[in-house]
Amino acid sequence: METVVSGIRSTGNLHLGNYFGAIKNFIQMQHHYNCYFFIADYHSLTTHPHPTDLHSSVRRVLVEYLAAGIDPEKSTIYIQSDVPEVAELYLLLNMNAYMGELERCTSFKDKIRSQPDNINAGLLTYPTLMAADILIHRATKVPVGKDQEQHLEMARTFGNRFNRIYESEFFPEPYAFNFGSELVKIPGLDGKGKMGKSEGEGNAIFLGDSPEEIRKKVMRAVSDSGPTEPNAVKPEPIQNLFDLMKVVSAADTLQVFEDKYNDCTIRYGDMKKQLAEDMINFTAPMREKINAISADEDYVRQVARLGAAKARESAQKTINEVRELIGIRKF
């Protein structure tokens, strides 16, 4: 089976955008591919999290991966820092990564603008670490969004450069991969852009949110005074509410509110109440599993250790061959 690799930063709880944009596909992929799903705690260090926060965030994401339906018997779920070979490959790839190409990376330019007081080397070499995450398992398929496609292109560049320098065909070329239908973009509750952990308080519905938290967030979602003409084009904040309803509500429920919008009788308070209850019902099974798994310390530890062992078996094989090709050999 072909190898799939994907990771998520350990910077907070998983939300509906993560679920529909990635995890739902991961659950299907694990039955058809050799899947490695990791929690990227090294990547999160660029923001200097407090040690206690870092550990609890990693644990939370691991629990939520499991609660959402990723099976540790079918996939390899691991924590990035449990596989030291990733850091070694990161170092080796950096030796052949050039300052100019790293400085031209769009995400690095964005970070310079958004956090001018924290422009660290980890941000500059972020694409090299991402390449190491992918190449350590010699993956060919990488589920990524549009914002990560440049990093994936750089992973191909670094792998191909290694092959040329050391006259081998060792690293295959990884490509963007989406299992099933078109990638789903889940909007946030702030009226613009996608749902995200860093987009501000109340923008995201987390998988573990309580019913009370979900109702409060949805009722505060951005809306307007309503349409004044039949069949009017929906403004972005209103289209976002309909897009959210599309993924969590029944088709006939969505149609009721589409009809009310088109004949100018819609009451957004009613729509938000319905949307909140549908979100509560949708997340209920995951919320229950999150609570149950989180309380089982032995199981969480067992999953982490199993994943680390499986990931290291693959990573050690890669590193041993990379060292041999480079000429790093024991005397």
Coordinates of C-alpha atoms in Angstrom, one line a residue:
M1 CA 0.0 0.0 0.0
E2 CA 1.1 3.6 -0.7
T3 CA 2.1 5.6 2.3
V4 CA 0.1 8.7 3.5
V5 CA 1.5 11.2 6.0
S6 CA -0.3 14.0 7.7
G7 CA 0.2 16.0 10.9
I8 CA -1.6 18.6 13.0
R9 CA 0.0 21.1 15.3
S10 CA -0.5 20.7 19.0
T11 CA -1.8 24.2 19.5
G12 CA -5.3 23.7 20.9
N13 CA -8.4 21.6 20.5
L14 CA -9.7 20.1 17.3
H15 CA -12.7 21.8 15.7
L16 CA -15.3 21.1 13.1
G17 CA -13.0 22.7 10.4
N18 CA -10.3 20.1 11.3
Y19 CA -12.9 17.3 11.3
F20 CA -14.5 18.0 7.9
G21 CA -11.3 19.4 6.3
A22 CA -9.1 16.5 7.3
I23 CA -10.0 13.9 9.9
K24 CA -13.1 12.6 8.2
N25 CA -10.9 11.8 5.2
F26 CA -8.2 10.3 7.5
I27 CA -10.8 7.8 8.9
Q28 CA -11.5 6.6 5.3
M29 CA -7.9 6.6 4.2
Q30 CA -6.8 4.3 7.0
H31 CA -8.6 1.4 5.4
H32 CA -6.9 1.8 2.1
Y33 CA -3.3 3.2 2.7
N34 CA -0.4 2.8 5.0
C35 CA -1.2 5.9 7.1
Y36 CA 1.0 7.9 9.5
F37 CA -0.9 10.6 11.4
F38 CA 1.3 12.6 13.8
I39 CA 0.9 15.4 16.4
A40 CA 3.4 18.1 15.5
D41 CA 4.7 19.3 18.8
Y42 CA 8.1 20.3 17.4
H43 CA 6.4 22.7 15.0
S44 CA 4.4 24.3 17.8
L45 CA 7.7 25.3 19.5
T46 CA 8.0 28.3 17.2
T47 CA 5.4 30.0 19.4
H48 CA 7.1 29.1 22.6
P49 CA 4.3 27.4 24.5
H50 CA 4.5 26.9 28.3
P51 CA 5.7 23.4 29.0
T52 CA 2.5 22.5 30.9
D53 CA 0.4 23.8 28.0
L54 CA 2.4 22.0 25.4
H55 CA 2.0 18.6 27.2
S56 CA -1.7 19.0 27.8
S57 CA -2.3 20.2 24.2
V58 CA -0.5 17.1 22.7
R59 CA -2.5 14.8 25.0
R60 CA -5.7 16.6 24.0
V61 CA -5.1 16.2 20.3
L62 CA -4.2 12.5 20.7
V63 CA -7.4 11.9 22.6
E64 CA -9.5 13.8 20.0
Y65 CA -7.9 11.9 17.1
L66 CA -9.0 8.7 18.8
A67 CA -12.5 10.0 19.7
A68 CA -13.0 11.1 16.1
G69 CA -12.5 7.6 14.8
I70 CA -8.8 7.2 13.9
D71 CA -7.9 3.6 14.8
P72 CA -4.4 3.0 16.2
E73 CA -4.6 -0.6 15.0
K74 CA -5.1 0.5 11.4
S75 CA -3.1 3.7 11.4
T76 CA 0.1 4.8 13.0
I77 CA -0.8 7.7 15.4
Y78 CA 2.3 9.2 17.0
I79 CA 3.8 12.3 18.6
Q80 CA 6.5 13.9 16.5
S81 CA 9.0 14.3 19.3
D82 CA 8.7 10.5 20.1
V83 CA 10.6 9.9 16.8
P84 CA 14.1 11.5 17.1
E85 CA 14.9 10.4 13.6
V86 CA 12.7 13.2 12.4
A87 CA 15.0 15.8 14.1
E88 CA 18.0 14.1 12.5
L89 CA 16.6 14.1 9.0
Y90 CA 15.6 17.8 9.6
L91 CA 19.2 18.6 10.4
L92 CA 20.5 16.7 7.3
L93 CA 18.0 18.3 5.0
N94 CA 18.9 21.8 6.3
M95 CA 22.5 21.2 5.1
N96 CA 21.2 21.3 1.5
A97 CA 18.4 23.9 2.0
Y98 CA 19.3 27.4 0.9
M99 CA 18.6 30.7 2.7
G100 CA 17.1 32.4 -0.4
E101 CA 14.5 29.7 -1.0
L102 CA 13.5 29.6 2.7
E103 CA 13.2 33.4 2.9
R104 CA 11.0 33.4 -0.2
C105 CA 8.5 31.0 1.4
T106 CA 5.1 32.7 1.7
S107 CA 4.4 31.5 5.2
F108 CA 7.7 32.9 6.4
K109 CA 6.9 36.3 4.9
D110 CA 3.5 36.2 6.6
K111 CA 5.1 35.4 9.9
I112 CA 7.6 38.3 9.6
R113 CA 4.6 40.7 9.2
S114 CA 2.4 39.2 11.9
Q115 CA 5.0 38.5 14.6
P116 CA 8.0 40.8 14.0
D117 CA 9.2 40.3 17.6
N118 CA 9.5 36.5 17.2
I119 CA 11.2 35.8 13.9
N120 CA 13.1 32.6 14.9
A121 CA 15.1 30.1 13.0
G122 CA 12.3 27.5 13.4
L123 CA 10.0 29.7 11.4
L124 CA 12.6 30.0 8.6
T125 CA 13.2 26.3 8.5
Y126 CA 9.6 25.3 9.0
P127 CA 9.4 23.9 5.4
T128 CA 12.5 21.7 6.1
L129 CA 11.0 20.2 9.2
M130 CA 7.7 19.5 7.3
A131 CA 9.8 17.9 4.5
A132 CA 11.5 15.7 7.2
D133 CA 8.0 14.7 8.5
I134 CA 7.0 13.5 5.1
L135 CA 10.3 12.1 3.8
I136 CA 11.1 10.1 7.0
H137 CA 8.4 7.6 5.9
R138 CA 9.1 8.1 2.2
A139 CA 5.4 9.0 1.7
T140 CA 3.9 9.7 -1.7
K141 CA 0.6 11.1 -0.6
V142 CA 0.1 14.1 1.7
P143 CA -3.3 15.5 2.6
V144 CA -2.8 19.2 2.6
G145 CA -4.8 22.4 2.1
K146 CA -4.1 25.1 -0.3
D147 CA -2.0 27.0 2.3
Q148 CA 0.4 24.1 2.6
E149 CA 1.0 23.4 -1.1
Q150 CA 4.1 25.5 -1.3
H151 CA 5.6 23.6 1.7
L152 CA 4.8 20.3 -0.1
E153 CA 6.5 21.6 -3.2
M154 CA 9.6 22.4 -1.1
A155 CA 9.5 18.9 0.3
R156 CA 9.7 17.6 -3.3
T157 CA 12.6 20.0 -3.9
F158 CA 14.6 18.8 -0.9
G159 CA 14.0 15.2 -1.6
N160 CA 15.0 15.5 -5.3
R161 CA 18.1 17.6 -4.3
F162 CA 19.2 14.8 -1.9
N163 CA 18.7 12.3 -4.7
R164 CA 20.8 14.3 -7.1
I165 CA 23.6 15.1 -4.6
Y166 CA 23.9 11.5 -3.5
E167 CA 23.2 10.0 -6.9
S168 CA 20.3 7.9 -5.8
E169 CA 16.5 7.6 -6.3
F170 CA 15.9 7.2 -2.6
F171 CA 13.2 9.7 -1.8
P172 CA 10.0 9.4 -3.9
E173 CA 8.1 12.6 -4.8
P174 CA 5.2 13.4 -2.4
Y175 CA 2.0 14.9 -3.8
A176 CA -1.1 16.5 -2.5
F177 CA -3.8 14.0 -1.9
N178 CA -7.5 14.1 -1.0
F179 CA -9.4 10.9 -0.5
G180 CA -12.8 11.2 -1.9
S181 CA -14.6 14.4 -2.9
E182 CA -13.4 18.0 -3.1
L183 CA -11.7 19.5 -0.1
V184 CA -14.3 21.0 2.3
K185 CA -13.6 24.4 3.7
I186 CA -15.5 25.1 6.9
P187 CA -16.2 28.8 7.6
G188 CA -15.8 30.3 11.1
L189 CA -18.5 32.1 13.1
D190 CA -16.9 35.5 12.8
G191 CA -18.4 36.2 9.4
K192 CA -15.3 35.8 7.3
G193 CA -12.6 33.3 6.5
K194 CA -12.3 29.7 7.7
M195 CA -12.8 28.2 11.1
G196 CA -9.5 28.2 13.0
K197 CA -8.0 27.9 16.4
S198 CA -6.2 31.2 16.1
E199 CA -8.9 33.3 14.5
G200 CA -10.3 34.7 17.8
E201 CA -12.6 33.7 20.6
G202 CA -15.9 32.2 19.5
N203 CA -14.9 31.6 15.9
A204 CA -14.5 27.8 16.1
I205 CA -16.8 25.0 17.4
F206 CA -14.5 22.5 19.1
L207 CA -15.3 18.8 19.1
G208 CA -15.3 18.7 22.9
D209 CA -17.4 21.9 23.4
S210 CA -20.3 21.5 25.8
P211 CA -23.9 22.1 24.5
E212 CA -23.9 25.4 26.4
E213 CA -20.7 26.5 24.8
I214 CA -22.0 25.6 21.3
R215 CA -25.3 27.5 21.8
K216 CA -23.5 30.6 23.1
K217 CA -21.0 30.7 20.2
V218 CA -23.6 30.1 17.5
M219 CA -26.0 32.7 18.8
R220 CA -23.2 35.2 18.7
A221 CA -22.3 34.4 15.1
V222 CA -22.2 37.3 12.7
S223 CA -25.5 37.9 10.7
D224 CA -27.4 40.9 9.4
S225 CA -30.9 42.4 9.4
G226 CA -32.1 39.9 6.7
P227 CA -32.8 40.1 2.9
T228 CA -34.9 42.8 1.4
E229 CA -35.5 41.3 -2.0
P230 CA -36.6 37.7 -2.9
N231 CA -33.8 35.3 -4.0
A232 CA -31.1 37.8 -3.1
V233 CA -27.4 36.8 -3.2
K234 CA -26.3 36.0 0.4
P235 CA -23.6 38.1 2.0
E236 CA -20.5 36.2 3.2
P237 CA -21.5 36.0 6.9
I238 CA -25.0 34.6 5.9
Q239 CA -23.6 32.2 3.3
N240 CA -21.2 30.9 6.1
L241 CA -24.2 30.1 8.3
F242 CA -25.8 28.1 5.5
D243 CA -22.5 26.4 4.7
L244 CA -22.3 25.3 8.3
M245 CA -25.8 24.0 8.3
K246 CA -25.0 22.1 5.1
V247 CA -22.5 19.9 6.9
V248 CA -24.3 19.2 10.2
S249 CA -28.1 19.5 9.4
A250 CA -30.5 17.3 7.5
A251 CA -31.1 18.3 3.9
D252 CA -34.8 19.1 4.5
T253 CA -33.8 21.4 7.4
L254 CA -31.4 23.3 5.2
Q255 CA -34.1 23.6 2.5
V256 CA -36.6 25.1 5.0
F257 CA -34.2 28.0 5.8
E258 CA -33.2 28.4 2.1
D259 CA -36.9 28.9 1.2
K260 CA -37.3 31.3 4.1
Y261 CA -34.3 33.3 3.0
N262 CA -35.5 33.4 -0.6
D263 CA -39.0 34.7 0.3
C264 CA -37.5 37.2 2.9
T265 CA -39.2 35.6 5.9
I266 CA -36.1 34.2 7.5
R267 CA -35.4 34.9 11.2
Y268 CA -31.7 34.4 11.9
G269 CA -32.4 33.7 15.6
D270 CA -34.4 30.7 14.7
M271 CA -31.8 29.5 12.2
K272 CA -29.0 29.9 14.7
K273 CA -31.0 27.9 17.4
Q274 CA -31.5 25.1 14.9
L275 CA -27.9 25.2 13.8
A276 CA -26.7 25.0 17.4
E277 CA -28.8 22.0 18.2
D278 CA -27.7 20.2 15.0
M279 CA -24.1 20.9 15.9
I280 CA -24.7 19.6 19.5
N281 CA -26.2 16.4 18.1
F282 CA -23.4 15.9 15.5
T283 CA -20.6 16.3 18.1
A284 CA -22.3 14.4 20.9
P285 CA -20.8 10.9 20.1
M286 CA -17.3 12.5 19.8
R287 CA -17.8 14.5 23.0
E288 CA -18.7 11.4 24.9
K289 CA -15.7 9.5 23.5
I290 CA -13.4 12.4 24.3
N291 CA -14.5 12.3 28.0
A292 CA -14.2 8.5 28.2
I293 CA -10.8 8.2 26.5
S294 CA -9.4 11.2 28.4
A295 CA -10.2 9.5 31.7
D296 CA -8.3 6.3 30.7
E297 CA -4.7 7.2 31.3
D298 CA -3.4 3.7 30.6
Y299 CA -5.1 3.5 27.2
V300 CA -3.7 7.0 26.1
R301 CA -0.2 6.0 27.2
Q302 CA -0.5 2.6 25.4
V303 CA -1.6 4.3 22.1
A304 CA 1.2 6.8 22.3
R305 CA 3.8 4.0 22.9
L306 CA 2.4 1.8 20.2
G307 CA 2.5 4.7 17.7
A308 CA 6.0 5.7 18.6
A309 CA 7.3 2.1 18.1
K310 CA 5.6 1.7 14.7
A311 CA 6.7 5.2 13.5
R312 CA 10.3 4.6 14.7
E313 CA 10.5 1.3 12.9
S314 CA 9.9 3.1 9.6
A315 CA 12.0 6.2 10.5
Q316 CA 15.0 4.2 11.6
K317 CA 15.0 2.3 8.3
T318 CA 15.0 5.6 6.4
I319 CA 17.7 7.2 8.6
N320 CA 20.0 4.2 8.3
E321 CA 19.8 4.3 4.5
V322 CA 20.2 8.1 4.4
R323 CA 23.3 7.9 6.6
E324 CA 24.8 5.2 4.4
L325 CA 24.2 7.3 1.2
I326 CA 25.7 10.4 2.8
G327 CA 28.7 8.5 4.0
I328 CA 28.0 8.6 7.8
R329 CA 29.2 5.1 8.7
K330 CA 30.5 3.5 11.9
F331 CA 34.1 2.6 12.2

